[in-house]
PDB file of C-alpha atoms in Angstrom:
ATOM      1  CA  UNK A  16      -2.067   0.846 -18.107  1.00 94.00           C
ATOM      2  CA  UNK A  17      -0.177   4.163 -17.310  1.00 96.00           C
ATOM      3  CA  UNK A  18       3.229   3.763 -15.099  1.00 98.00           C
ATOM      4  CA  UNK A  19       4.127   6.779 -13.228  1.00 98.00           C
ATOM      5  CA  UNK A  20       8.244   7.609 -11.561  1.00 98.00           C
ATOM      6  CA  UNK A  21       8.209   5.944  -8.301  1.00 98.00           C
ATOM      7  CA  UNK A  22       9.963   8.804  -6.548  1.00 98.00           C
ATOM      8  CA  UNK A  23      13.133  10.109  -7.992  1.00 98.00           C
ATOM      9  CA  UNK A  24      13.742   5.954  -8.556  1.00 98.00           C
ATOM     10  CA  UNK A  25      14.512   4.471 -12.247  1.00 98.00           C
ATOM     11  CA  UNK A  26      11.161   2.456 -11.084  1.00 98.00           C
ATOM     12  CA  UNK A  27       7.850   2.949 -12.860  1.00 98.00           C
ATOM     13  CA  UNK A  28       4.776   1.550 -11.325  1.00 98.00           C
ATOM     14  CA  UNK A  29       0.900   0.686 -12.828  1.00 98.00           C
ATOM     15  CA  UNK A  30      -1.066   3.209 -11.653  1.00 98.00           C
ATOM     16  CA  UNK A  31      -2.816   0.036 -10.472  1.00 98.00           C
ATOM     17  CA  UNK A  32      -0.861  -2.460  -8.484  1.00 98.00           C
ATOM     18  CA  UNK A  33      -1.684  -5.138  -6.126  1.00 97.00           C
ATOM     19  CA  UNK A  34      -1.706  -5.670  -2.511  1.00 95.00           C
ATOM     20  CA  UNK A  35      -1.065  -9.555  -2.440  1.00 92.00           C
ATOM     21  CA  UNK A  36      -1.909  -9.483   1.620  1.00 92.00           C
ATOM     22  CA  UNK A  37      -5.332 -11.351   1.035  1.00 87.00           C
ATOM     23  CA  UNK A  38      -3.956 -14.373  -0.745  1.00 89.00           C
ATOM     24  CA  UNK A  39      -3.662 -17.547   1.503  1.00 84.00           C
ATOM     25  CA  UNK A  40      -0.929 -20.498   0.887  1.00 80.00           C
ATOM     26  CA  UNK A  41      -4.288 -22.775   0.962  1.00 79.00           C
ATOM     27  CA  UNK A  42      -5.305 -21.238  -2.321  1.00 83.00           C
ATOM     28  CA  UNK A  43      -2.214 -21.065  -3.861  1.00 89.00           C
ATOM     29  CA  UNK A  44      -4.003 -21.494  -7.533  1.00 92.00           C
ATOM     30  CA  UNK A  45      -6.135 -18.572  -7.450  1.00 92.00           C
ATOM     31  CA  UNK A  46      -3.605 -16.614  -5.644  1.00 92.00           C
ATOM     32  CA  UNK A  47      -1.857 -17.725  -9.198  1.00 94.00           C
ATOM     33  CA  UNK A  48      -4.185 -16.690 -11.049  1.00 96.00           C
ATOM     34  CA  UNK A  49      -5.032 -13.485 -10.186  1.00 95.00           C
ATOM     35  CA  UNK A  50      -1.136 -12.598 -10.152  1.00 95.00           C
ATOM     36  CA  UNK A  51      -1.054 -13.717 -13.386  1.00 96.00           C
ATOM     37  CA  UNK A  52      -3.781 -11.691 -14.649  1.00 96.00           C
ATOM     38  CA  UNK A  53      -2.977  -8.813 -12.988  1.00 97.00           C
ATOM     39  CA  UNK A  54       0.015  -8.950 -15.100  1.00 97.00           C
ATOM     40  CA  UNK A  55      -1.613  -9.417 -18.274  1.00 96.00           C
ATOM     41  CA  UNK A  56      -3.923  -6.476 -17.463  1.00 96.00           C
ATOM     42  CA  UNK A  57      -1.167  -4.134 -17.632  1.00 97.00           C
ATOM     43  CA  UNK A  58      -0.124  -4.142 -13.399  1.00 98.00           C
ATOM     44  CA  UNK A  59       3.488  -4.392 -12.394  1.00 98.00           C
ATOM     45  CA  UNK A  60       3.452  -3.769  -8.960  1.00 98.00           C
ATOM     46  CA  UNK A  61       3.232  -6.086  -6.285  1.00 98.00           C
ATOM     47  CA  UNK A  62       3.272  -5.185  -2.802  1.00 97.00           C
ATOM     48  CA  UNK A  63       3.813  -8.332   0.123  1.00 96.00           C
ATOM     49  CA  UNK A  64       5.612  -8.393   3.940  1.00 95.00           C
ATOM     50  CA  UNK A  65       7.356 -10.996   5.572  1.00 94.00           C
ATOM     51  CA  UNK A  66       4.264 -10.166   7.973  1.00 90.00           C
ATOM     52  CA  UNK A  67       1.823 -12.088   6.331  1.00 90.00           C
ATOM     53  CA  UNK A  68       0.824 -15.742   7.049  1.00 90.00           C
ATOM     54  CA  UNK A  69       4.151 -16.233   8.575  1.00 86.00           C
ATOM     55  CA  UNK A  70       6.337 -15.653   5.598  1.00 88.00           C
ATOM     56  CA  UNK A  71       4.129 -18.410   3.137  1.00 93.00           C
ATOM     57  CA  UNK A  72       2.313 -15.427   1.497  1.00 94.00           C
ATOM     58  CA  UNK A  73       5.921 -14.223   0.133  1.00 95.00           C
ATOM     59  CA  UNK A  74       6.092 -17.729  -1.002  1.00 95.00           C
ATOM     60  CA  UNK A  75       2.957 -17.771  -2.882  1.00 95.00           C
ATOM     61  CA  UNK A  76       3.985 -14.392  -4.733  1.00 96.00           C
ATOM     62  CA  UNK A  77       7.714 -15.715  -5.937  1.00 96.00           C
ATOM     63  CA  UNK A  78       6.222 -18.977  -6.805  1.00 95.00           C
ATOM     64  CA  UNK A  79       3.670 -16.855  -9.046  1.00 94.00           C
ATOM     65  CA  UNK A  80       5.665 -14.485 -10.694  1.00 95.00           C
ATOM     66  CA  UNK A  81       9.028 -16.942 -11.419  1.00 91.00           C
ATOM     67  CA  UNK A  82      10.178 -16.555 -14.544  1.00 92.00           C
ATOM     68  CA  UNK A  83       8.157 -13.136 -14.904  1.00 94.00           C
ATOM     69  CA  UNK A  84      10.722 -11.424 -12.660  1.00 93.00           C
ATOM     70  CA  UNK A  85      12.458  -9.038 -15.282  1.00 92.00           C
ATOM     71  CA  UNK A  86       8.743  -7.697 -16.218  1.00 94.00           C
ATOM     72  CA  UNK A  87       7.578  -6.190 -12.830  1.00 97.00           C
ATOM     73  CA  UNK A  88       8.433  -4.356  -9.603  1.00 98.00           C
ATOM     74  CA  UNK A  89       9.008  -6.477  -6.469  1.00 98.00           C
ATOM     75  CA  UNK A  90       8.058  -5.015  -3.121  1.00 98.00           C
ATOM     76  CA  UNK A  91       7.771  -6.356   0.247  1.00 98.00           C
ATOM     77  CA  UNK A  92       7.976  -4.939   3.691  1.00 97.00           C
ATOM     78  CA  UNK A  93      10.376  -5.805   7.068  1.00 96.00           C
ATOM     79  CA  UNK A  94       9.792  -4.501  11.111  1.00 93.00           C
ATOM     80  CA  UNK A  95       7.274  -6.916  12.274  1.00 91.00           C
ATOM     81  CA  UNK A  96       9.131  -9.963  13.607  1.00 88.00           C
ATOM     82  CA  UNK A  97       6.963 -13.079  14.498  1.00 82.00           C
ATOM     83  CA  UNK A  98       7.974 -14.297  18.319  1.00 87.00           C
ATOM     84  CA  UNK A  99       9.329 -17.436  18.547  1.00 83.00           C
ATOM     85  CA  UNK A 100       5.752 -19.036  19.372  1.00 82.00           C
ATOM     86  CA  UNK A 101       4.219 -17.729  16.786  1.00 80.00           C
ATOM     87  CA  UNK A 102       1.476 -16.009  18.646  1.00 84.00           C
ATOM     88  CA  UNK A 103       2.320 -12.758  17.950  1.00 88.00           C
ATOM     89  CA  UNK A 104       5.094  -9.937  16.888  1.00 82.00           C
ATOM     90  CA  UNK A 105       6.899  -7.492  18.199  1.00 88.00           C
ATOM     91  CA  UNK A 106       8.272  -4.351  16.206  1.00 93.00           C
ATOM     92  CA  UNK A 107      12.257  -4.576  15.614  1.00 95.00           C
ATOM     93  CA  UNK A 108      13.605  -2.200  13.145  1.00 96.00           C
ATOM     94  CA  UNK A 109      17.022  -2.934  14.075  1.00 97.00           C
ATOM     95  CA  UNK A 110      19.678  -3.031  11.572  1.00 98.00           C
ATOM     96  CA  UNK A 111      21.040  -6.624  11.945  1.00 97.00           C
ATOM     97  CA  UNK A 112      17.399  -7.836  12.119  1.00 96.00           C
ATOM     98  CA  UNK A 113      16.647  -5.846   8.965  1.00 98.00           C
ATOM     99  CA  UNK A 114      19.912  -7.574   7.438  1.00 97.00           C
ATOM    100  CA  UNK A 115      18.797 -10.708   8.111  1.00 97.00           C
ATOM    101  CA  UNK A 116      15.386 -10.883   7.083  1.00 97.00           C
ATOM    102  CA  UNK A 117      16.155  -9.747   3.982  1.00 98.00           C
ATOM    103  CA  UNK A 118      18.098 -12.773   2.930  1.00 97.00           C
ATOM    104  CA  UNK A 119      14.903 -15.095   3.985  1.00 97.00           C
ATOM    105  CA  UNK A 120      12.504 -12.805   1.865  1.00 97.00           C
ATOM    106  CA  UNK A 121      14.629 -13.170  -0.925  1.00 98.00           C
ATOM    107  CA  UNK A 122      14.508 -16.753  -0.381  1.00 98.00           C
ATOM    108  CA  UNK A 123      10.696 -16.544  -0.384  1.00 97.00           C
ATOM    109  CA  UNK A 124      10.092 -14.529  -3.011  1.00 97.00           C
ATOM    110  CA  UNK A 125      12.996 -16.670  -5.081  1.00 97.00           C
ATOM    111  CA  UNK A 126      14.336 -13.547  -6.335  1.00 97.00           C
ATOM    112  CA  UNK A 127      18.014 -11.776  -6.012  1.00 97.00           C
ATOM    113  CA  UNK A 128      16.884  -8.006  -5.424  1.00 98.00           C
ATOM    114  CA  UNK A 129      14.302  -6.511  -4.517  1.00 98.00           C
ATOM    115  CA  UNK A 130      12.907  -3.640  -6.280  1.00 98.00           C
ATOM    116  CA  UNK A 131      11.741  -2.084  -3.154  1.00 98.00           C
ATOM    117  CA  UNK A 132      12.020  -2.458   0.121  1.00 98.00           C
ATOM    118  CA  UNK A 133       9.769  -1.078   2.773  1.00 98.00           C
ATOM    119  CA  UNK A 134       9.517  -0.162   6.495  1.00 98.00           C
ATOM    120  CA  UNK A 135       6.624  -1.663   7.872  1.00 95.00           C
ATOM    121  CA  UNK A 136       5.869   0.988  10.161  1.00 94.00           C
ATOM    122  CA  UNK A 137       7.716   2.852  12.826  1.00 93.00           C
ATOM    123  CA  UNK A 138       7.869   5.421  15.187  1.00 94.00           C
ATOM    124  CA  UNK A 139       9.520   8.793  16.725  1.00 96.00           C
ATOM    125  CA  UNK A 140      11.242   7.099  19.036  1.00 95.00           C
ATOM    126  CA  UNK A 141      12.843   4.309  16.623  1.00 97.00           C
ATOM    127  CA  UNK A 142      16.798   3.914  16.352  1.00 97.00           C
ATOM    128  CA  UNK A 143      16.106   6.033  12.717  1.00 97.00           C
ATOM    129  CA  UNK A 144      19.744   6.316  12.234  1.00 98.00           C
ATOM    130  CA  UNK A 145      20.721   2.736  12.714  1.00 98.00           C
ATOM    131  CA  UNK A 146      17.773   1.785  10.643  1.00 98.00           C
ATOM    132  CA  UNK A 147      18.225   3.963   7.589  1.00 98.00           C
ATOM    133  CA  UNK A 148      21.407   2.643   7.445  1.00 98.00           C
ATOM    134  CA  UNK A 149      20.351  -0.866   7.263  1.00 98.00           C
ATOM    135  CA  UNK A 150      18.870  -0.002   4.204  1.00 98.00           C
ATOM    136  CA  UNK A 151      21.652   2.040   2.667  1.00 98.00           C
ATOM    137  CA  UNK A 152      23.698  -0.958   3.117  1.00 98.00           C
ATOM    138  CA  UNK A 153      21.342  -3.158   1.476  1.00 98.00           C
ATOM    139  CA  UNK A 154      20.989  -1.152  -1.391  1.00 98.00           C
ATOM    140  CA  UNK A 155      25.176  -0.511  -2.030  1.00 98.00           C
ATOM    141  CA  UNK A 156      25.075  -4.201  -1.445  1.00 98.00           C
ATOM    142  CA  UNK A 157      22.860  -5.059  -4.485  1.00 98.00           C
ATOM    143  CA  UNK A 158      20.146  -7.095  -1.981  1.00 98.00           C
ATOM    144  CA  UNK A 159      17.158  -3.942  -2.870  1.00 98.00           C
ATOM    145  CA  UNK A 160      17.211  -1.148  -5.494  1.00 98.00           C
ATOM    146  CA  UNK A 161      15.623   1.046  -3.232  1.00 98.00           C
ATOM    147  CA  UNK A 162      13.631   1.895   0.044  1.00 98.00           C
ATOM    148  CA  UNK A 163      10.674   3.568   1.775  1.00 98.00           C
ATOM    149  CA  UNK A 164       8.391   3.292   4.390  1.00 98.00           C
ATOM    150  CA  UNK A 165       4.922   2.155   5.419  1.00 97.00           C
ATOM    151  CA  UNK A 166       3.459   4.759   7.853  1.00 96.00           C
ATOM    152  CA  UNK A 167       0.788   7.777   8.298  1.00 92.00           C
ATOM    153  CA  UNK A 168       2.169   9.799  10.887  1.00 94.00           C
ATOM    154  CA  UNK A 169       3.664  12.738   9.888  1.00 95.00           C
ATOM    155  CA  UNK A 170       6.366  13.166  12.254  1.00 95.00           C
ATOM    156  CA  UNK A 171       7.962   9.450  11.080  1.00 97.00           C
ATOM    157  CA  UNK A 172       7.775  10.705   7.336  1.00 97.00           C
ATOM    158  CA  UNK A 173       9.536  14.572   7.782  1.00 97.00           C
ATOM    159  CA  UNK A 174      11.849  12.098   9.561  1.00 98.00           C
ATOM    160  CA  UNK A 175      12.779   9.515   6.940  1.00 98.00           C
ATOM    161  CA  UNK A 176      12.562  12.650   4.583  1.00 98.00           C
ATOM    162  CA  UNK A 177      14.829  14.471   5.975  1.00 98.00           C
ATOM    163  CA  UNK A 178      17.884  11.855   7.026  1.00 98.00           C
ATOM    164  CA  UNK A 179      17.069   9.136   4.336  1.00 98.00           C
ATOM    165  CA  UNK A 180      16.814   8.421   0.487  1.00 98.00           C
ATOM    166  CA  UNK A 181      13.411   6.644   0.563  1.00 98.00           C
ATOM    167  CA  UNK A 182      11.131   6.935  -2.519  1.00 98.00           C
ATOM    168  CA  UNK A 183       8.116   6.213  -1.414  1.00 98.00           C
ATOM    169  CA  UNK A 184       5.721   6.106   1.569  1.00 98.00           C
ATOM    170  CA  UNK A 185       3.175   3.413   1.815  1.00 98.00           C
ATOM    171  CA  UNK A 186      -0.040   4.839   3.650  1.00 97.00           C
ATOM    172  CA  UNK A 187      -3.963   4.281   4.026  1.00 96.00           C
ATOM    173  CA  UNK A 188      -5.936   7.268   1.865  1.00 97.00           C
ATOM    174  CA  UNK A 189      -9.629   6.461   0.759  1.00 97.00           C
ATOM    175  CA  UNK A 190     -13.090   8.443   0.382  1.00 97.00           C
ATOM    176  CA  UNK A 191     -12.941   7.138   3.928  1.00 97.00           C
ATOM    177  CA  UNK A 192      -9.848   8.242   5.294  1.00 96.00           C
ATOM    178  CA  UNK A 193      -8.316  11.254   4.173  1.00 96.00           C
ATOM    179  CA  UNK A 194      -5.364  12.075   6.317  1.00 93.00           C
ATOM    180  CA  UNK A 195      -2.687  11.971   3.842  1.00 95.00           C
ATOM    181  CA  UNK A 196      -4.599  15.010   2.421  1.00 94.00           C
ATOM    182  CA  UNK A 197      -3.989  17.383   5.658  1.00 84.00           C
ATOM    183  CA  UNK A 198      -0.047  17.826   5.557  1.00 84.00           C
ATOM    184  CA  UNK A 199       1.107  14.730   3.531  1.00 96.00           C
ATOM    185  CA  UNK A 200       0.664  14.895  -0.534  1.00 97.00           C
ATOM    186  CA  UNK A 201       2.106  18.240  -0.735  1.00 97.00           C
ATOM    187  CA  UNK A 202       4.908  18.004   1.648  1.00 97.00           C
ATOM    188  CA  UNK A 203       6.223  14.327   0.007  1.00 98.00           C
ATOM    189  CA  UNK A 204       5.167  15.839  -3.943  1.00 98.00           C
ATOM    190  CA  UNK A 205       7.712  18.974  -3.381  1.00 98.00           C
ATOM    191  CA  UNK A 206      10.310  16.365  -1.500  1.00 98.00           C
ATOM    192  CA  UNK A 207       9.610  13.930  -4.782  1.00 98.00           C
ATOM    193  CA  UNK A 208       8.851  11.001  -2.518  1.00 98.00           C
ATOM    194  CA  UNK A 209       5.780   8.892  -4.092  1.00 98.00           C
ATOM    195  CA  UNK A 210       3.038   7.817  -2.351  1.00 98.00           C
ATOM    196  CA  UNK A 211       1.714   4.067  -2.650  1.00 98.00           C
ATOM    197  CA  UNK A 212      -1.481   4.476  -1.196  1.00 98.00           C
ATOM    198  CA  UNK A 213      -3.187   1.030   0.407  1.00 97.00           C
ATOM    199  CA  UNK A 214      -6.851   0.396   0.599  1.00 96.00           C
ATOM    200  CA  UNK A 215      -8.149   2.901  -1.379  1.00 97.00           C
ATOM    201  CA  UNK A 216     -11.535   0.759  -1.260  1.00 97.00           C
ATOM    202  CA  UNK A 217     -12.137   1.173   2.618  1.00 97.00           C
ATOM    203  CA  UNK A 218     -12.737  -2.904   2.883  1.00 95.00           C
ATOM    204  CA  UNK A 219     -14.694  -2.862  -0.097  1.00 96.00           C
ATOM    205  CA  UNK A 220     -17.199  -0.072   1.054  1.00 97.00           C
ATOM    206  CA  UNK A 221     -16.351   1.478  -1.777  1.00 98.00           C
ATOM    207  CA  UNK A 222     -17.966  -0.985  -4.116  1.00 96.00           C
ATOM    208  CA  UNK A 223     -20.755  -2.083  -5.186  1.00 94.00           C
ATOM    209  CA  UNK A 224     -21.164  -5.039  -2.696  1.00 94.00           C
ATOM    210  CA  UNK A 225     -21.155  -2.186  -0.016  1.00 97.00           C
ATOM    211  CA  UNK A 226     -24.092  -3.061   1.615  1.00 96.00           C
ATOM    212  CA  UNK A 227     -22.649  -6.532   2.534  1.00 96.00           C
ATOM    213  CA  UNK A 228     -19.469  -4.838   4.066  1.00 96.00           C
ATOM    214  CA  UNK A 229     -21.119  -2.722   6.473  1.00 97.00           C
ATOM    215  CA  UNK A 230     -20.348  -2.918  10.194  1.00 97.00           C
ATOM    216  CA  UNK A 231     -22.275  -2.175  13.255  1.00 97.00           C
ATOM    217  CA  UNK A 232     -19.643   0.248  14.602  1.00 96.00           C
ATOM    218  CA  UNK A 233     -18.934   1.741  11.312  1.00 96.00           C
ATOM    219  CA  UNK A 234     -15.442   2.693  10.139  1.00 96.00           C
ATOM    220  CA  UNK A 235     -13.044   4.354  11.202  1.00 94.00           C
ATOM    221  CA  UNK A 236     -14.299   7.704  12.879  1.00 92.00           C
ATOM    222  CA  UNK A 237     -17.407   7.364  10.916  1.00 96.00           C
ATOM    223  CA  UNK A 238     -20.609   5.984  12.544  1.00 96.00           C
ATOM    224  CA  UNK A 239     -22.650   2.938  10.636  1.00 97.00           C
ATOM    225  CA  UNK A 240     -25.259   5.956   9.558  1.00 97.00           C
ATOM    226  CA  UNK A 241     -23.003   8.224   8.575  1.00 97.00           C
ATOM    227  CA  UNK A 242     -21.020   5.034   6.044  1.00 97.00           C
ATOM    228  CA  UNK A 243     -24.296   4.614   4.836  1.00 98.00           C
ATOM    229  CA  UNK A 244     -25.342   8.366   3.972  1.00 97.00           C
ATOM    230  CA  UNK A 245     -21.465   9.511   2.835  1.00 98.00           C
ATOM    231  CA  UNK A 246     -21.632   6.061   0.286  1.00 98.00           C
ATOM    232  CA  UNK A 247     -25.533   7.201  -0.608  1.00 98.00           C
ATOM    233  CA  UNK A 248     -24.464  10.469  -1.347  1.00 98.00           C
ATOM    234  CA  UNK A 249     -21.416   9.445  -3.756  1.00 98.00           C
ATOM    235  CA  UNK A 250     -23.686   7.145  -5.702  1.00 97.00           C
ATOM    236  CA  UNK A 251     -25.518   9.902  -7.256  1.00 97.00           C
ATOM    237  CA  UNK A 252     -22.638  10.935  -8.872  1.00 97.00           C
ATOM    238  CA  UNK A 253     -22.715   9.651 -12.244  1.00 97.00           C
ATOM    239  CA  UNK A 254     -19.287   7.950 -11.954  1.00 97.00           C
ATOM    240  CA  UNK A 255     -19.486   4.288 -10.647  1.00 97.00           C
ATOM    241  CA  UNK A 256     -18.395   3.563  -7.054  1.00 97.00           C
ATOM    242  CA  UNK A 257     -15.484   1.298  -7.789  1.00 98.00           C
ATOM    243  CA  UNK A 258     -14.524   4.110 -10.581  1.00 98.00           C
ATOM    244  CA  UNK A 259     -14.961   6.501  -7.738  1.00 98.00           C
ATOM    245  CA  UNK A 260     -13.073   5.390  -5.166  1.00 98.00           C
ATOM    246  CA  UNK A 261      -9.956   5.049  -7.479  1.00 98.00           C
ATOM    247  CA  UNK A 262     -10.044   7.978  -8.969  1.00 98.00           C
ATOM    248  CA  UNK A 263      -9.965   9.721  -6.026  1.00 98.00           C
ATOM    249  CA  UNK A 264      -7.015   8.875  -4.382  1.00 98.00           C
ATOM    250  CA  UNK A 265      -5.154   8.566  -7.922  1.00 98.00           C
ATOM    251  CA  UNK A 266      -5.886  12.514  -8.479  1.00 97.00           C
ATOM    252  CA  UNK A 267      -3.373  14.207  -6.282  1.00 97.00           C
ATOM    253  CA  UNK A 268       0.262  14.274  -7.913  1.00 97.00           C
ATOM    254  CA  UNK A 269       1.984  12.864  -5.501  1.00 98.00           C
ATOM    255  CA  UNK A 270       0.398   9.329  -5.460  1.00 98.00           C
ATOM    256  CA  UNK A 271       2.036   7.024  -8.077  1.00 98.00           C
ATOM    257  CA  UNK A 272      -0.037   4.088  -7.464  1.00 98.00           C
ATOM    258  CA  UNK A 273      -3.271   2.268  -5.690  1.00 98.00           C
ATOM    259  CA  UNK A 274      -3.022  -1.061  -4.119  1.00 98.00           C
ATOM    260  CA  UNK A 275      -6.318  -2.370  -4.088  1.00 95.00           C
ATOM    261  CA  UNK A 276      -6.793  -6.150  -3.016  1.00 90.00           C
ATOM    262  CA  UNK A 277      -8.527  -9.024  -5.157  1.00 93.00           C
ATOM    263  CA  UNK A 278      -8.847 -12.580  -3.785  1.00 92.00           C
ATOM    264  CA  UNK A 279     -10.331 -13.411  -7.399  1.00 94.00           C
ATOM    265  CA  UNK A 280     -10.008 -12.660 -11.211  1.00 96.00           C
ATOM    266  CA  UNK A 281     -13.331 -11.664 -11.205  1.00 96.00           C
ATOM    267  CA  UNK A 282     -12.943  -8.676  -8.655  1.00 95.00           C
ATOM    268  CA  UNK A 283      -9.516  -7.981 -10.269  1.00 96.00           C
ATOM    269  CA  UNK A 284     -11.285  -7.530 -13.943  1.00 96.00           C
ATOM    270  CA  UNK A 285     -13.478  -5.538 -11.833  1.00 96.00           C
ATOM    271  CA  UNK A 286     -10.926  -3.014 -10.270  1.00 96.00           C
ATOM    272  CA  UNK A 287      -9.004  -2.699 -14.084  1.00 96.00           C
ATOM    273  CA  UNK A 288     -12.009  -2.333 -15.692  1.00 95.00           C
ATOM    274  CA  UNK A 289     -13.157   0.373 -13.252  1.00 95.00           C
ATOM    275  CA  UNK A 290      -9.786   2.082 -13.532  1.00 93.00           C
ATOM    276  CA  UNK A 291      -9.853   4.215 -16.329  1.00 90.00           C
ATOM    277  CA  UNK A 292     -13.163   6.168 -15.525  1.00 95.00           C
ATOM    278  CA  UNK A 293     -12.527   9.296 -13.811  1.00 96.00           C
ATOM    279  CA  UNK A 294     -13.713  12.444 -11.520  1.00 97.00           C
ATOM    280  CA  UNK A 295     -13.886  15.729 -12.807  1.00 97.00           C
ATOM    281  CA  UNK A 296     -12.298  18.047 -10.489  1.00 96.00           C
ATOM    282  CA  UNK A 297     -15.884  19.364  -9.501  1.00 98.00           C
ATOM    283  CA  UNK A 298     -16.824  15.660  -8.417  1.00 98.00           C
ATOM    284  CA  UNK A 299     -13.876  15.604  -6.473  1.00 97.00           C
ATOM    285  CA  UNK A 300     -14.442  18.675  -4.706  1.00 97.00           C
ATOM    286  CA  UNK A 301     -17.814  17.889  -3.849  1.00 97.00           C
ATOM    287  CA  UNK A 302     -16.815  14.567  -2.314  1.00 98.00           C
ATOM    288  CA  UNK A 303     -14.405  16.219  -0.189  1.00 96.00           C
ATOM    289  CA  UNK A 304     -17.821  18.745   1.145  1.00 96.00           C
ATOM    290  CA  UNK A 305     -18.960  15.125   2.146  1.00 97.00           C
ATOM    291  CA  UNK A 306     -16.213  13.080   3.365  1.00 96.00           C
ATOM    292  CA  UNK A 307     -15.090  14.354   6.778  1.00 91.00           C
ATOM    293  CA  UNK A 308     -11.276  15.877   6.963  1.00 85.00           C
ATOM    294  CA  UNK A 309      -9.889  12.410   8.604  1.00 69.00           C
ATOM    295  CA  UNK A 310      -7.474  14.191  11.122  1.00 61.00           C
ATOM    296  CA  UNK A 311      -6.325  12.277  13.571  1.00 54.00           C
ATOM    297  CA  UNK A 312      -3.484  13.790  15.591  1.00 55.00           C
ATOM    298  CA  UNK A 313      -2.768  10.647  17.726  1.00 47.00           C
ATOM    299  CA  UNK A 314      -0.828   9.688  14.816  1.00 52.00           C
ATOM    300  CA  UNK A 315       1.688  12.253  15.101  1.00 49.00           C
TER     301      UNK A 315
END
């Protein structure tokens, strides 16, 4: 599978990797499974947060990939701490909280480093300074080789671009949602800031089983009708779905990988085997006459 520069980083990710946020410490053996498939099928990116299932989903991924460490590129995410009660999180992107949850990832993930460590959101009015230095320190420290950030709104990422040294942003760009595309891919591609985009598949709507993921009040800005008629219309191209879907967020220069999800082997084989057939440019453009522009300025 083809690795692209993460960034200006020494790191080189699968075009493919995989969002481990659907595996559940319940099913730790197909969790284990698909990891180690996903491996074998060329991916060596995997994405995780201390957000998920309490921590136990960062468990499931070091437990899968021990003694595979030296082979693949480690990422997980900090920001959303878990209240005492467990009932919910707040957002802390303090430094001494970032500091510390580092060290219990690591633990997790039963690694030393991490190969990159993310922001798990954020906003404007965040201690930025205080923050990016968190992550400086980690990195002269040895604890991560290098940072970035999860988020889509544009203000946060000039932000980070401007004060920090983060190599990638982690952000949601599908068929279905095209918002990086407004003021994102170019501005991070001349910076040289990669971007890891998550669920290029839309919740699966961009697959063949689209008929089953279908919801009454449709997704995103987009109306159950007009899912139905934008997916309709994309099927006559004579590129599969799956194929489709990948492709198209893969195109523009500045994205380095996909994270698709895959609770099984079977819809990982799937998403590699769908991988390598592309859009011409025309079948790109003429997705984008479809698609709506996806602006939403209430992320800004």
């Amino acid at each position: 599978m083809k690795q692209n520069q993460l960034g200006k980083s020494e790191l080189f990710v699968s075009e493919i990797g995989l969002g481990c946020m659907s595996f559940q410490s319940e099913q730790k053996q197909t969790g284990t499974r698909v990891i180690e498939e996903a491996i074998d099928r060329g991916i060596n990116f995997f994405d995780t947060a201390d957000l998920y299932e309490y921590g136990l989903n960062e468990q499931l991924v070091g437990s899968a990939l021990k003694g595979k460490r030296q082979d693949i590129i480690l990422a997980t995410k900090v920001g959303n701490r878990w209240n005492e009660d467990k009932q919910g999180w707040h957002w802390d992107p303090s430094k001494s909280y970032i500091k510390t949850a580092v060290k219990e990832s690591l633990q997790r993930l039963q690694t030393d480093y991490l190969d990159l460590y993310q922001l798990h959101g954020g906003t404007i009015q965040d201690p930025i300074d205080e923050t990016i230095e968190a992550f400086e320190e980690l990195q002269k420290e040895g604890l991560i080789r290098y940072y970035g950030i999860s988020s889509i709104r544009p203000n946060v990422i000039r932000e980070y671009t401007k004060k920090s040294n983060i190599v990638s942003v982690m952000m949601q760009y599908s068929i279905f949602d095209r918002r990086p595309e407004e003021e994102m891919l170019n501005f991070l591609h001349e910076n040289e800031i990669s971007v890891i985009a998550r669920g290029p598949v839309a919740r699966g709507l961009l697959t063949d089983k689209w008929q089953k993921k279908v919801v009454e009040n449709g997704y995103l800005d987009y109306s159950k009708a007009e899912v139905e008629t934008l997916i309709q219309k994309i099927e006559t191209l004579p590129v599969p779905l799956l194929s489709t879907a990948l492709s198209y967020v893969l195109t523009p220069k500045a994205v380095a990988t996909a994270i698709p999800g895959a609770r099984t082997v079977e819809q990982l084989e799937e998403i590699v085997n769908s991988y390598e057939e592309t859009l011409s440019n025309e079948q790109r453009e003429q997705i984008k006459a479809w698609a709506k522009a996806s602006v939403y300025e209430a992320q800004r």
